[in-house]
Short mmCIF file of C-alpha atoms in Angstrom, two decimals:
data_model
loop_
_atom_site.label_atom_id
_atom_site.label_comp_id
_atom_site.label_asym_id
_atom_site.label_seq_id
_atom_site.Cartn_x
_atom_site.Cartn_y
_atom_site.Cartn_z
CA MET A 437 -47.00 23.77 -1.65
CA THR A 438 -44.97 26.32 -0.01
CA LEU A 439 -47.96 28.18 0.52
CA PHE A 440 -48.92 25.62 3.46
CA LYS A 441 -45.75 25.51 4.79
CA LYS A 442 -45.14 28.12 7.72
CA ARG A 443 -48.56 28.61 9.48
CA LYS A 444 -50.27 25.51 10.66
CA TYR A 445 -53.39 25.53 8.90
CA ILE A 446 -54.97 27.82 6.89
CA PHE A 447 -58.56 26.33 7.42
CA THR A 448 -58.62 22.98 8.66
CA LYS A 449 -56.40 20.20 8.41
CA ARG A 450 -58.75 18.46 5.92
CA LEU A 451 -59.55 21.62 3.80
CA ASP A 452 -55.72 22.31 3.60
CA GLN A 453 -55.37 18.72 2.83
CA LEU A 454 -58.12 18.94 -0.16
CA PHE A 455 -56.60 22.13 -1.63
CA SER A 456 -53.32 21.26 -1.48
CA ASP A 457 -53.97 18.00 -3.23
CA LEU A 458 -56.08 19.87 -5.88
CA TYR A 459 -53.18 22.03 -6.61
CA SER A 460 -50.73 19.20 -7.27
CA THR A 461 -53.59 17.35 -9.24
CA VAL A 462 -53.80 20.24 -11.56
CA ARG A 463 -50.15 20.66 -11.57
CA PHE A 464 -49.51 17.02 -12.63
CA ILE A 465 -52.26 17.27 -15.44
CA LEU A 466 -50.48 20.29 -16.63
CA LEU A 467 -47.15 18.67 -16.42
CA PHE A 468 -48.52 15.82 -18.46
CA LEU A 469 -49.92 18.15 -21.30
CA LYS A 470 -46.18 19.61 -21.14
CA ASP A 471 -44.37 16.58 -21.31
CA GLY A 472 -46.77 14.14 -23.36
CA PHE A 473 -46.32 16.12 -26.23
CA SER A 474 -42.44 17.03 -26.06
CA ARG A 475 -39.30 14.70 -26.91
CA PRO A 476 -38.12 12.23 -26.01
CA PHE A 477 -41.31 10.24 -26.14
CA HIS A 478 -39.98 6.63 -25.38
CA PHE A 479 -41.90 4.94 -27.82
CA LYS A 480 -40.11 1.52 -26.91
CA SER A 481 -41.69 2.11 -23.09
CA ILE A 482 -45.21 3.41 -24.54
CA LEU A 483 -45.22 0.13 -26.54
CA HIS A 484 -44.04 -2.18 -23.56
CA GLN A 485 -46.89 -0.40 -21.58
CA CYS A 486 -49.35 -1.14 -24.16
CA TYR A 487 -48.55 -4.86 -23.92
CA GLU A 488 -48.70 -4.75 -20.10
CA ILE A 489 -51.95 -2.87 -20.04
CA GLY A 490 -53.71 -3.84 -23.28
CA ILE A 491 -52.54 -7.37 -24.24
CA LYS A 492 -52.81 -8.63 -20.78
CA SER A 493 -56.34 -7.34 -19.94
CA LEU A 494 -57.81 -9.24 -23.23
CA PRO A 495 -58.42 -12.45 -21.68
CA LEU A 496 -60.38 -10.33 -18.70
CA ILE A 497 -62.30 -8.21 -21.01
CA THR A 498 -63.03 -11.18 -23.81
CA LEU A 499 -64.72 -12.96 -20.90
CA THR A 500 -66.50 -9.96 -19.44
CA GLY A 501 -67.53 -8.69 -22.65
CA PHE A 502 -68.92 -11.67 -24.19
CA ILE A 503 -70.74 -12.83 -20.61
CA VAL A 504 -72.14 -9.48 -20.21
CA GLY A 505 -73.78 -9.42 -23.55
CA MET A 506 -75.07 -12.75 -23.39
CA VAL A 507 -76.51 -12.20 -19.86
CA PHE A 508 -77.92 -8.76 -20.88
CA THR A 509 -80.00 -10.14 -23.89
CA LYS A 510 -81.10 -13.29 -21.88
CA GLN A 511 -82.69 -11.14 -19.23
CA ALA A 512 -84.02 -8.54 -21.50
CA ARG A 513 -85.69 -10.99 -23.66
CA PRO A 514 -88.78 -11.93 -21.37
CA SER A 515 -89.54 -8.38 -20.95
CA LEU A 516 -89.85 -7.58 -24.70
CA GLU A 517 -91.56 -10.99 -25.70
CA ASP A 518 -94.40 -9.52 -23.12
CA PHE A 519 -94.95 -6.53 -25.57
CA GLY A 520 -94.03 -8.97 -28.53
CA ALA A 521 -90.93 -6.87 -29.34
CA THR A 522 -87.99 -9.45 -29.23
CA SER A 523 -87.33 -8.15 -33.00
CA TRP A 524 -85.93 -4.97 -30.95
CA LEU A 525 -83.51 -6.76 -28.97
CA PRO A 526 -80.39 -6.09 -31.47
CA SER A 527 -81.44 -2.61 -31.61
CA LEU A 528 -81.41 -2.53 -27.57
CA MET A 529 -78.49 -4.42 -27.52
CA GLY A 530 -76.51 -1.78 -29.82
CA ILE A 531 -77.87 1.12 -27.94
CA ALA A 532 -76.99 -0.45 -24.41
CA THR A 533 -73.57 -1.28 -25.63
CA ILE A 534 -72.27 1.62 -27.63
CA LYS A 535 -74.06 4.09 -25.62
CA ALA A 536 -73.20 2.81 -21.96
CA LEU A 537 -72.23 -0.80 -21.22
CA GLY A 538 -69.34 -0.98 -23.59
CA PRO A 539 -67.23 2.02 -22.35
CA LEU A 540 -68.28 1.84 -18.86
CA VAL A 541 -67.68 -2.11 -18.33
CA THR A 542 -64.45 -1.94 -19.81
CA ALA A 543 -63.22 1.17 -17.97
CA LEU A 544 -64.47 -0.19 -14.43
CA ILE A 545 -62.68 -3.45 -15.13
CA CYS A 546 -59.57 -1.21 -16.29
CA ALA A 547 -59.61 0.91 -13.39
CA GLY A 548 -59.56 -2.18 -11.19
CA LYS A 549 -56.90 -4.33 -12.90
CA ILE A 550 -54.84 -1.62 -14.59
CA GLY A 551 -55.25 1.30 -12.07
CA SER A 552 -54.33 -0.61 -9.11
CA GLY A 553 -51.15 -2.18 -11.05
CA ILE A 554 -49.94 1.34 -11.94
CA GLY A 555 -50.79 2.99 -8.31
CA ALA A 556 -49.00 -0.05 -6.73
CA GLU A 557 -45.98 -0.23 -9.16
CA LEU A 558 -45.42 3.42 -9.22
CA GLY A 559 -45.87 3.62 -5.36
CA SER A 560 -43.65 0.91 -4.69
CA MET A 561 -40.95 2.45 -6.86
CA LYS A 562 -41.27 5.76 -4.84
CA VAL A 563 -41.10 4.53 -1.40
CA THR A 564 -37.94 2.28 -2.45
CA GLU A 565 -36.52 5.38 -3.82
CA GLN A 566 -36.24 3.92 -7.23
CA ILE A 567 -38.06 7.34 -8.48
CA GLU A 568 -35.37 9.20 -7.08
CA ALA A 569 -32.43 7.08 -8.32
CA MET A 570 -33.61 7.65 -11.89
CA GLU A 571 -33.75 11.19 -11.36
CA VAL A 572 -30.15 11.46 -9.97
CA SER A 573 -29.22 9.31 -13.07
CA SER A 574 -30.35 12.09 -15.50
CA THR A 575 -33.32 10.68 -16.34
CA ASP A 576 -36.71 12.19 -15.92
CA PRO A 577 -38.86 9.73 -14.28
CA PHE A 578 -42.24 11.81 -15.01
CA LYS A 579 -41.66 11.20 -18.83
CA TYR A 580 -40.18 7.93 -18.41
CA LEU A 581 -42.67 6.53 -15.78
CA VAL A 582 -45.74 8.58 -15.96
CA VAL A 583 -46.24 9.97 -19.44
CA THR A 584 -45.53 6.61 -20.74
CA ARG A 585 -48.12 4.76 -18.87
CA ILE A 586 -50.79 7.67 -19.51
CA TRP A 587 -50.48 7.10 -23.23
CA ALA A 588 -50.36 3.55 -23.03
CA THR A 589 -53.76 3.60 -20.76
CA THR A 590 -55.52 6.04 -22.95
CA VAL A 591 -54.61 4.23 -26.36
CA SER A 592 -55.14 0.90 -25.27
CA ILE A 593 -58.29 1.35 -23.22
CA THR A 594 -59.83 2.99 -26.22
CA ILE A 595 -59.10 0.19 -28.02
CA LEU A 596 -60.42 -2.29 -25.70
CA VAL A 597 -63.44 -0.18 -25.21
CA PHE A 598 -64.06 -0.90 -29.03
CA TYR A 599 -63.11 -4.61 -28.48
CA CYS A 600 -65.33 -5.07 -25.34
CA SER A 601 -68.19 -3.54 -27.29
CA PHE A 602 -67.99 -5.89 -30.14
CA LEU A 603 -67.68 -8.72 -27.72
CA MET A 604 -70.61 -7.68 -25.92
CA LEU A 605 -72.72 -7.93 -29.28
CA LEU A 606 -71.08 -11.19 -30.23
CA GLY A 607 -72.47 -12.54 -26.85
CA SER A 608 -75.60 -11.16 -27.29
CA TYR A 609 -75.74 -12.54 -30.77
CA PHE A 610 -74.95 -15.88 -29.61
CA ASN A 611 -77.76 -15.80 -27.04
CA VAL A 612 -80.12 -14.88 -29.94
CA HIS A 613 -78.86 -17.41 -32.16
CA THR A 614 -79.56 -20.09 -29.83
CA GLU A 615 -83.22 -18.92 -28.85
CA GLU A 616 -83.85 -18.35 -32.78
CA SER A 617 -81.98 -18.82 -35.83
CA SER A 618 -80.80 -15.64 -37.40
CA SER A 619 -77.91 -14.55 -39.26
CA MET A 620 -74.91 -12.35 -37.87
CA LEU A 621 -74.98 -9.96 -40.70
CA THR A 622 -78.71 -9.05 -40.07
CA TYR A 623 -78.30 -9.01 -36.13
CA PHE A 624 -75.16 -6.38 -36.72
CA GLN A 625 -77.30 -4.31 -39.05
CA ASN A 626 -80.16 -4.09 -36.64
CA ALA A 627 -77.99 -3.57 -34.04
CA PHE A 628 -76.40 -0.72 -35.36
CA SER A 629 -79.77 0.61 -37.17
CA THR A 630 -80.38 3.14 -34.43
CA ILE A 631 -76.80 4.28 -33.68
CA THR A 632 -75.74 7.67 -35.06
CA PHE A 633 -72.43 9.27 -35.88
CA LEU A 634 -72.76 11.15 -32.61
CA ASP A 635 -73.07 7.87 -30.63
CA ILE A 636 -69.91 6.67 -32.00
CA PHE A 637 -68.33 9.97 -31.52
CA ALA A 638 -69.62 10.02 -27.93
CA LEU A 639 -68.00 6.30 -27.64
CA ILE A 640 -64.52 7.34 -28.82
CA PHE A 641 -64.61 10.54 -26.62
CA LYS A 642 -65.64 8.56 -23.39
CA SER A 643 -62.91 5.73 -24.10
CA VAL A 644 -60.13 8.18 -24.56
CA LEU A 645 -61.47 10.28 -21.30
CA TYR A 646 -61.74 7.07 -19.22
CA GLY A 647 -58.08 5.66 -20.34
CA PHE A 648 -56.62 9.06 -19.57
CA THR A 649 -58.73 9.04 -16.12
CA ILE A 650 -57.33 5.87 -15.36
CA GLY A 651 -53.71 6.26 -16.48
CA ILE A 652 -53.85 10.01 -14.62
CA VAL A 653 -55.15 8.65 -11.39
CA GLY A 654 -52.99 5.83 -11.39
CA CYS A 655 -50.03 7.52 -11.78
CA TYR A 656 -50.80 10.19 -9.87
CA LYS A 657 -51.55 8.01 -6.57
CA GLY A 658 -48.43 6.01 -6.85
CA TYR A 659 -46.02 9.04 -7.63
CA HIS A 660 -47.41 10.51 -4.55
CA ALA A 661 -47.33 7.52 -2.30
CA ARG A 662 -46.03 7.96 1.10
CA GLN A 663 -45.36 6.01 3.99
CA GLY A 664 -43.57 2.66 3.21
CA THR A 665 -45.75 -0.29 2.01
CA VAL A 666 -49.01 1.20 4.09
CA GLY A 667 -48.68 3.96 1.26
CA VAL A 668 -48.20 1.83 -1.56
CA GLY A 669 -51.72 -0.28 -0.54
CA ARG A 670 -53.50 2.85 -0.12
CA ALA A 671 -51.90 4.04 -3.59
CA ALA A 672 -53.31 1.20 -5.01
CA ASN A 673 -56.68 1.28 -3.47
CA GLN A 674 -57.11 4.99 -3.96
CA ALA A 675 -56.18 4.76 -7.62
CA VAL A 676 -59.29 2.24 -8.13
CA VAL A 677 -61.57 4.04 -6.01
CA THR A 678 -60.94 7.65 -7.64
CA SER A 679 -60.82 6.22 -11.03
CA MET A 680 -64.08 4.81 -10.67
CA PHE A 681 -65.64 7.66 -8.98
CA LEU A 682 -64.20 10.12 -11.68
CA ILE A 683 -65.89 7.45 -14.73
CA PHE A 684 -69.19 7.73 -12.99
CA ILE A 685 -68.89 11.51 -12.92
CA GLU A 686 -67.63 11.60 -16.69
CA GLU A 687 -70.44 9.25 -17.91
CA VAL A 688 -72.87 11.46 -16.45
CA LEU A 689 -71.57 14.80 -17.98
CA VAL A 690 -70.81 13.08 -21.30
CA VAL A 691 -74.07 11.62 -21.46
CA GLN A 692 -75.81 14.93 -20.59
CA VAL A 693 -73.50 16.80 -23.16
CA ALA A 694 -74.39 14.36 -25.81
CA HIS A 695 -77.96 14.82 -24.70
CA TRP A 696 -77.66 18.51 -25.43
CA ILE A 697 -76.10 18.08 -28.74
CA ARG A 698 -78.62 15.65 -30.03
CA TYR A 699 -81.52 18.01 -29.45
CA PHE A 700 -79.68 21.36 -29.80
CA MET B 1097 -8.51 -1.60 5.86
CA GLU B 1098 -6.66 1.66 6.08
CA LYS B 1099 -6.75 3.85 3.27
CA LEU B 1100 -3.67 2.36 1.28
CA GLN B 1101 -2.87 5.16 -1.00
CA LYS B 1102 -2.89 8.92 -0.19
CA HIS B 1103 -4.57 10.89 -3.10
CA PHE B 1104 -4.37 14.24 -4.18
CA ILE B 1105 -6.89 16.56 -2.57
CA ASN B 1106 -6.85 20.38 -4.53
CA ARG B 1107 -7.57 22.55 -2.00
CA ASP B 1108 -8.00 25.21 -4.73
CA GLU B 1109 -10.92 23.58 -6.15
CA PRO B 1110 -13.84 23.19 -4.52
CA VAL B 1111 -16.40 21.01 -6.15
CA ILE B 1112 -19.19 21.33 -3.67
CA SER B 1113 -19.68 24.60 -1.66
CA ILE B 1114 -22.60 25.33 0.72
CA ARG B 1115 -23.26 28.47 2.20
CA GLY B 1116 -25.89 29.17 5.01
CA LEU B 1117 -28.11 26.29 4.18
CA HIS B 1118 -31.77 25.86 5.88
CA LYS B 1119 -33.99 23.05 5.37
CA SER B 1120 -37.50 22.63 7.20
CA PHE B 1121 -40.17 20.00 6.72
CA GLU B 1122 -43.34 21.82 8.26
CA GLN B 1123 -42.54 22.61 11.65
CA LEU B 1124 -39.27 20.53 11.89
CA ASP B 1125 -36.25 22.57 11.21
CA VAL B 1126 -33.74 20.05 9.85
CA LEU B 1127 -30.76 22.08 8.75
CA GLN B 1128 -30.22 25.38 10.34
CA GLY B 1129 -27.42 26.99 8.62
CA ILE B 1130 -24.85 24.60 6.76
CA ASP B 1131 -21.47 26.09 5.69
CA PHE B 1132 -19.24 23.41 4.11
CA THR B 1133 -16.73 22.65 1.29
CA LEU B 1134 -15.83 19.70 -0.36
CA TYR B 1135 -12.56 19.98 -2.34
CA LYS B 1136 -11.43 17.94 -5.57
CA GLY B 1137 -10.21 14.46 -4.70
CA GLU B 1138 -11.49 14.55 -1.07
CA ASN B 1139 -13.56 12.07 0.75
CA VAL B 1140 -15.69 13.43 3.59
CA ALA B 1141 -17.81 11.82 5.96
CA ILE B 1142 -20.82 13.31 7.43
CA LEU B 1143 -21.70 11.78 10.67
CA GLY B 1144 -24.83 12.11 13.09
CA LYS B 1145 -27.85 10.54 14.72
CA SER B 1146 -30.35 9.45 12.81
CA GLY B 1147 -32.91 12.07 11.57
CA THR B 1148 -30.30 14.77 11.81
CA GLY B 1149 -30.74 15.56 8.05
CA LYS B 1150 -27.62 14.00 6.89
CA SER B 1151 -29.64 12.35 4.04
CA VAL B 1152 -31.40 15.69 3.30
CA LEU B 1153 -28.46 17.24 2.95
CA ILE B 1154 -26.90 15.34 0.20
CA LYS B 1155 -30.20 15.24 -1.52
CA ILE B 1156 -30.15 19.13 -1.68
CA ILE B 1157 -26.62 18.60 -3.40
CA ALA B 1158 -28.05 16.16 -6.10
CA GLY B 1159 -31.18 18.78 -6.46
CA LEU B 1160 -33.82 16.02 -5.07
CA LEU B 1161 -34.93 18.72 -2.66
CA LYS B 1162 -34.94 22.59 -2.78
CA PRO B 1163 -33.41 24.24 0.20
CA ASP B 1164 -35.44 27.07 2.14
CA LYS B 1165 -32.49 29.38 2.17
CA GLY B 1166 -28.81 29.46 1.31
CA GLU B 1167 -26.74 28.36 -1.57
CA VAL B 1168 -25.54 24.93 -2.98
CA PHE B 1169 -22.79 25.08 -5.58
CA ALA B 1170 -21.81 21.87 -7.29
CA LEU B 1171 -19.00 21.69 -9.85
CA GLY B 1172 -19.59 25.54 -10.19
CA LYS B 1173 -23.24 25.68 -10.71
CA GLN B 1174 -25.72 27.01 -8.06
CA VAL B 1175 -28.01 23.79 -8.04
CA ASP B 1176 -31.31 25.01 -6.69
CA LYS B 1177 -31.13 27.88 -9.54
CA LEU B 1178 -30.75 25.38 -12.39
CA LYS B 1179 -33.25 24.68 -15.32
CA ARG B 1180 -34.56 21.16 -15.61
CA LYS B 1181 -32.08 20.59 -18.82
CA GLU B 1182 -29.10 21.84 -16.91
CA LEU B 1183 -29.75 20.12 -13.70
CA SER B 1184 -30.11 16.94 -15.82
CA ASP B 1185 -26.83 17.68 -17.08
CA LEU B 1186 -24.98 18.36 -13.60
CA ARG B 1187 -26.54 15.05 -12.57
CA LEU B 1188 -24.53 13.00 -14.96
CA ARG B 1189 -21.57 14.68 -13.31
CA ILE B 1190 -22.85 13.53 -9.76
CA GLY B 1191 -23.24 10.02 -8.56
CA PHE B 1192 -25.78 9.40 -6.06
CA SER B 1193 -25.91 5.91 -3.95
CA PHE B 1194 -28.99 5.29 -2.20
CA GLN B 1195 -29.14 3.56 1.27
CA ASN B 1196 -31.45 0.76 0.14
CA SER B 1197 -29.58 0.84 -3.00
CA ALA B 1198 -33.06 1.61 -5.18
CA LEU B 1199 -32.36 -0.85 -7.82
CA TYR B 1200 -35.43 -1.13 -10.39
CA ASP B 1201 -37.13 -4.13 -9.25
CA GLY B 1202 -38.30 -4.92 -12.55
CA MET B 1203 -35.11 -5.04 -14.50
CA ASN B 1204 -32.08 -7.32 -14.29
CA ILE B 1205 -28.67 -6.37 -12.92
CA TYR B 1206 -27.58 -5.97 -16.77
CA GLN B 1207 -30.54 -3.58 -17.43
CA ASN B 1208 -30.29 -1.74 -14.06
CA LEU B 1209 -26.48 -1.13 -15.07
CA ALA B 1210 -27.32 -0.40 -18.71
CA PHE B 1211 -30.05 2.18 -17.50
CA PRO B 1212 -28.14 5.41 -17.09
CA LEU B 1213 -26.38 4.64 -20.43
CA VAL B 1214 -29.32 3.79 -22.59
CA MET B 1215 -31.29 6.87 -21.21
CA ASN B 1216 -28.25 9.14 -21.57
CA SER B 1217 -25.79 8.11 -24.39
CA LYS B 1218 -28.01 8.06 -27.40
CA ASN B 1219 -25.06 7.57 -29.71
CA MET B 1220 -23.87 4.53 -27.66
CA THR B 1221 -24.07 0.95 -29.58
CA ARG B 1222 -25.65 -2.16 -27.89
CA ARG B 1223 -21.98 -3.42 -27.87
CA GLU B 1224 -20.45 -0.51 -26.20
CA ILE B 1225 -23.02 -0.33 -23.55
CA THR B 1226 -22.42 -4.29 -22.78
CA ILE B 1227 -18.99 -3.52 -22.59
CA ALA B 1228 -19.28 -0.57 -20.08
CA VAL B 1229 -21.79 -2.60 -18.19
CA GLU B 1230 -19.32 -5.67 -17.96
CA ARG B 1231 -16.39 -3.35 -16.79
CA VAL B 1232 -18.26 -1.54 -14.42
CA ALA B 1233 -19.67 -4.74 -12.88
CA GLU B 1234 -16.28 -6.28 -12.58
CA ALA B 1235 -15.08 -3.31 -10.80
CA VAL B 1236 -17.90 -4.00 -8.16
CA GLY B 1237 -16.94 -7.92 -8.45
CA LEU B 1238 -20.31 -8.79 -9.50
CA LYS B 1239 -19.79 -9.73 -13.30
CA ASP B 1240 -21.27 -12.94 -13.02
CA LYS B 1241 -24.58 -11.61 -11.73
CA LEU B 1242 -25.82 -9.86 -14.80
CA SER B 1243 -28.46 -12.03 -15.48
CA GLN B 1244 -29.96 -11.90 -12.11
CA MET B 1245 -32.59 -9.97 -10.75
CA PRO B 1246 -32.17 -7.29 -7.57
CA SER B 1247 -34.22 -9.73 -5.45
CA ASP B 1248 -31.89 -12.38 -5.89
CA LEU B 1249 -29.12 -10.42 -4.49
CA SER B 1250 -28.22 -10.13 -0.77
CA GLY B 1251 -27.76 -6.69 0.80
CA GLY B 1252 -24.37 -6.17 0.14
CA GLN B 1253 -24.23 -7.33 -3.33
CA ARG B 1254 -27.24 -4.91 -3.80
CA LYS B 1255 -25.09 -2.02 -2.62
CA ARG B 1256 -22.64 -3.13 -4.82
CA ILE B 1257 -24.63 -2.93 -7.89
CA GLY B 1258 -26.22 0.33 -6.65
CA ILE B 1259 -22.67 2.00 -6.54
CA ALA B 1260 -21.85 0.35 -9.70
CA ARG B 1261 -24.90 1.88 -11.66
CA THR B 1262 -23.72 5.55 -10.65
CA LEU B 1263 -20.14 4.83 -11.55
CA ILE B 1264 -21.18 3.96 -15.21
CA LEU B 1265 -21.66 7.49 -16.20
CA LYS B 1266 -18.23 8.15 -14.50
CA PRO B 1267 -19.31 10.88 -12.12
CA GLU B 1268 -16.97 13.49 -10.73
CA ILE B 1269 -18.55 13.67 -7.07
CA MET B 1270 -19.90 10.45 -5.57
CA LEU B 1271 -22.70 10.79 -2.59
CA TYR B 1272 -23.08 7.84 -0.68
CA ASP B 1273 -26.22 7.44 1.74
CA GLU B 1274 -25.52 4.88 4.49
CA PRO B 1275 -23.43 2.64 2.48
CA THR B 1276 -22.56 0.32 5.05
CA ALA B 1277 -26.31 0.63 7.02
CA GLY B 1278 -27.83 -2.81 7.67
CA LEU B 1279 -24.89 -4.80 6.65
CA ASP B 1280 -22.75 -7.37 8.67
CA PRO B 1281 -19.30 -6.19 9.73
CA ILE B 1282 -17.63 -8.63 6.79
CA THR B 1283 -19.66 -6.90 4.30
CA SER B 1284 -19.38 -3.41 5.55
CA THR B 1285 -15.47 -3.90 5.31
CA GLU B 1286 -16.23 -4.94 1.53
CA ILE B 1287 -18.02 -1.89 0.79
CA ILE B 1288 -15.47 0.37 2.43
CA GLU B 1289 -12.71 -1.00 0.28
CA LEU B 1290 -15.05 -0.45 -2.63
CA ILE B 1291 -15.61 3.29 -1.73
CA ASN B 1292 -11.59 3.75 -1.50
CA SER B 1293 -10.93 1.69 -4.61
CA VAL B 1294 -13.72 3.55 -6.41
CA GLN B 1295 -11.97 6.99 -5.38
CA ARG B 1296 -8.63 5.64 -6.70
CA ARG B 1297 -9.90 4.22 -9.77
CA TYR B 1298 -12.44 6.95 -10.95
CA ASN B 1299 -10.77 9.89 -8.92
CA THR B 1300 -13.97 11.08 -7.48
CA SER B 1301 -14.60 13.52 -4.43
CA SER B 1302 -17.21 11.71 -2.40
CA ILE B 1303 -19.32 12.64 0.56
CA ILE B 1304 -20.11 9.69 2.62
CA ILE B 1305 -23.08 9.99 4.95
CA THR B 1306 -22.97 7.56 7.79
CA HIS B 1307 -23.57 7.03 11.37
CA ASP B 1308 -20.71 4.19 11.32
CA LEU B 1309 -17.44 5.53 12.62
CA THR B 1310 -15.67 2.58 11.12
CA CYS B 1311 -16.67 3.38 7.72
CA ALA B 1312 -16.18 6.95 8.44
CA LYS B 1313 -12.67 6.48 9.62
CA ASN B 1314 -11.39 4.37 6.97
CA THR B 1315 -13.05 6.32 3.85
CA SER B 1316 -12.68 9.85 4.54
CA ASP B 1317 -9.97 12.57 4.45
CA ARG B 1318 -11.89 14.76 6.77
CA ALA B 1319 -15.21 14.28 8.89
CA ALA B 1320 -18.30 16.36 9.84
CA MET B 1321 -20.22 15.89 12.68
CA LEU B 1322 -23.97 17.06 12.27
CA HIS B 1323 -26.13 17.89 15.39
CA ASP B 1324 -29.29 19.71 15.83
CA GLY B 1325 -29.45 21.10 12.23
CA LYS B 1326 -25.54 22.14 12.16
CA PHE B 1327 -22.03 21.14 11.78
CA ILE B 1328 -20.38 21.09 15.53
CA LYS B 1329 -17.12 20.17 14.24
CA VAL B 1330 -15.31 19.60 10.96
CA GLY B 1331 -11.68 18.00 10.89
CA THR B 1332 -10.01 15.04 10.48
CA PHE B 1333 -11.24 11.67 12.17
CA ASP B 1334 -8.67 12.36 15.21
CA GLU B 1335 -9.62 15.58 15.51
CA LEU B 1336 -13.17 14.95 16.04
CA PHE B 1337 -13.08 12.10 18.38
CA GLY B 1338 -9.53 13.05 19.99
CA THR B 1339 -11.40 15.34 22.42
CA ASN B 1340 -13.93 14.77 25.22
CA GLU B 1341 -16.34 17.18 23.81
CA GLU B 1342 -20.09 16.35 23.78
CA PRO B 1343 -21.80 15.17 21.96
CA LEU B 1344 -18.91 14.18 19.92
CA LYS B 1345 -17.89 11.76 22.84
CA GLU B 1346 -21.33 10.20 23.15
CA PHE B 1347 -21.58 9.33 19.58
CA TYR B 1348 -18.08 7.75 19.56
CA ASP B 1349 -18.61 5.81 22.83
CA TYR B 1350 -22.14 4.75 21.49
CA ASN B 1351 -20.50 3.34 18.17
CA PHE B 1352 -17.72 1.59 19.71
CA ILE B 1353 -18.84 0.57 23.17
CA HIS B 1354 -22.54 -0.84 22.64
#
């Protein structure tokens, strides 16, 4: 940061700001990698955050997952009927849910609900000097506030992705069952018939990555909030926008890498 | 409101020593060569207009900001050279009372007061922590507020709890950032009395950042006037304001005439 202090600007104001942000983001991530795996772990605080992040998101995830699965199936059915391929509906839903919809829908909901919450909470603590107060009372605020939240988002969102994916398939089954009576076991067997180990691995990898992204972006934006209450609002907003942006980029990259591995 | 009991100041034992301190933010030079010593048992008020760098100075002492140039020693340790763990250990011996109290919104008053002990005294039982919390809450006269949230308290009560939270670790040095800012005269008087009673009870050395001359006069053994990034005069309150020197006179007149 001192690199940018004495001279007015090295390049332009915006470019300098961009490099400065990049530098502090990398530092932030490295600090997490250092502190996230060293004592003290504050397990109690991590569990509390898991409750705040994971358990409190369950109603929203439940509703969204079930409805998305049901609506997607309902919308897909007419097109498959045209080709006489309604029997492929469970497989289609399996592929759509495990490969894309499950992790993506969960991540986007969590980016909105959890990312903004973390950004606003830490932002508010920052501008009211609560983080400094923690620091002067010999508590490392990074470990206590940031590390615990990033662990909690990573773990909770990974679990939520599986939960949401299951509910999507359940919603889909509910729709299928109302149209044509079928057994749940057969439906799920068909849904997973085309799913490979690589798909499940990619699902787990994406879930962990999205959880980590939402946690680190929310914490970074909140932890670096400035300029009073305006800064708190800005931190919350930027936490959502940046998380979503990164999630879409990560989705494209993971899908591409998975594709390469599949046909390697 | 005068300091009732004269306490012992050990002039052979500096607890804070600052030499040639400079600090700037981008193009703004806030501190431009500060030299200062705080002795054991002494209260020093640092006066100055808003934006002169008073709070920056105590944040540097507490290790919250890094100086650009110069040396800052607190309790024999050079603050800016300490490693994370060493700085953390030093902070256990320095209390910092924030201007807006900085109470943790998500915790009730008991949890706010217990937090430093829970995080730093792993060997203490829950019972011992409760006793310590009750004792310190009693010292600031707010034992009955332990179950309330910070948002339920008045400005003066929040300041008291903020001071109590720092006292729970029994610091040797207290840094007060604008302890009476935004308070009515009666509550200000209560806070001034609290600062004096803290010193008597806990035998602390203190730096009181303020632009309130009543607070400075009634709490400090010495006062220092910060102007344009430097101390323009350091001495007793009467030595500072017994003359017609500018900008001291202007500062004095503004406080008592307006």
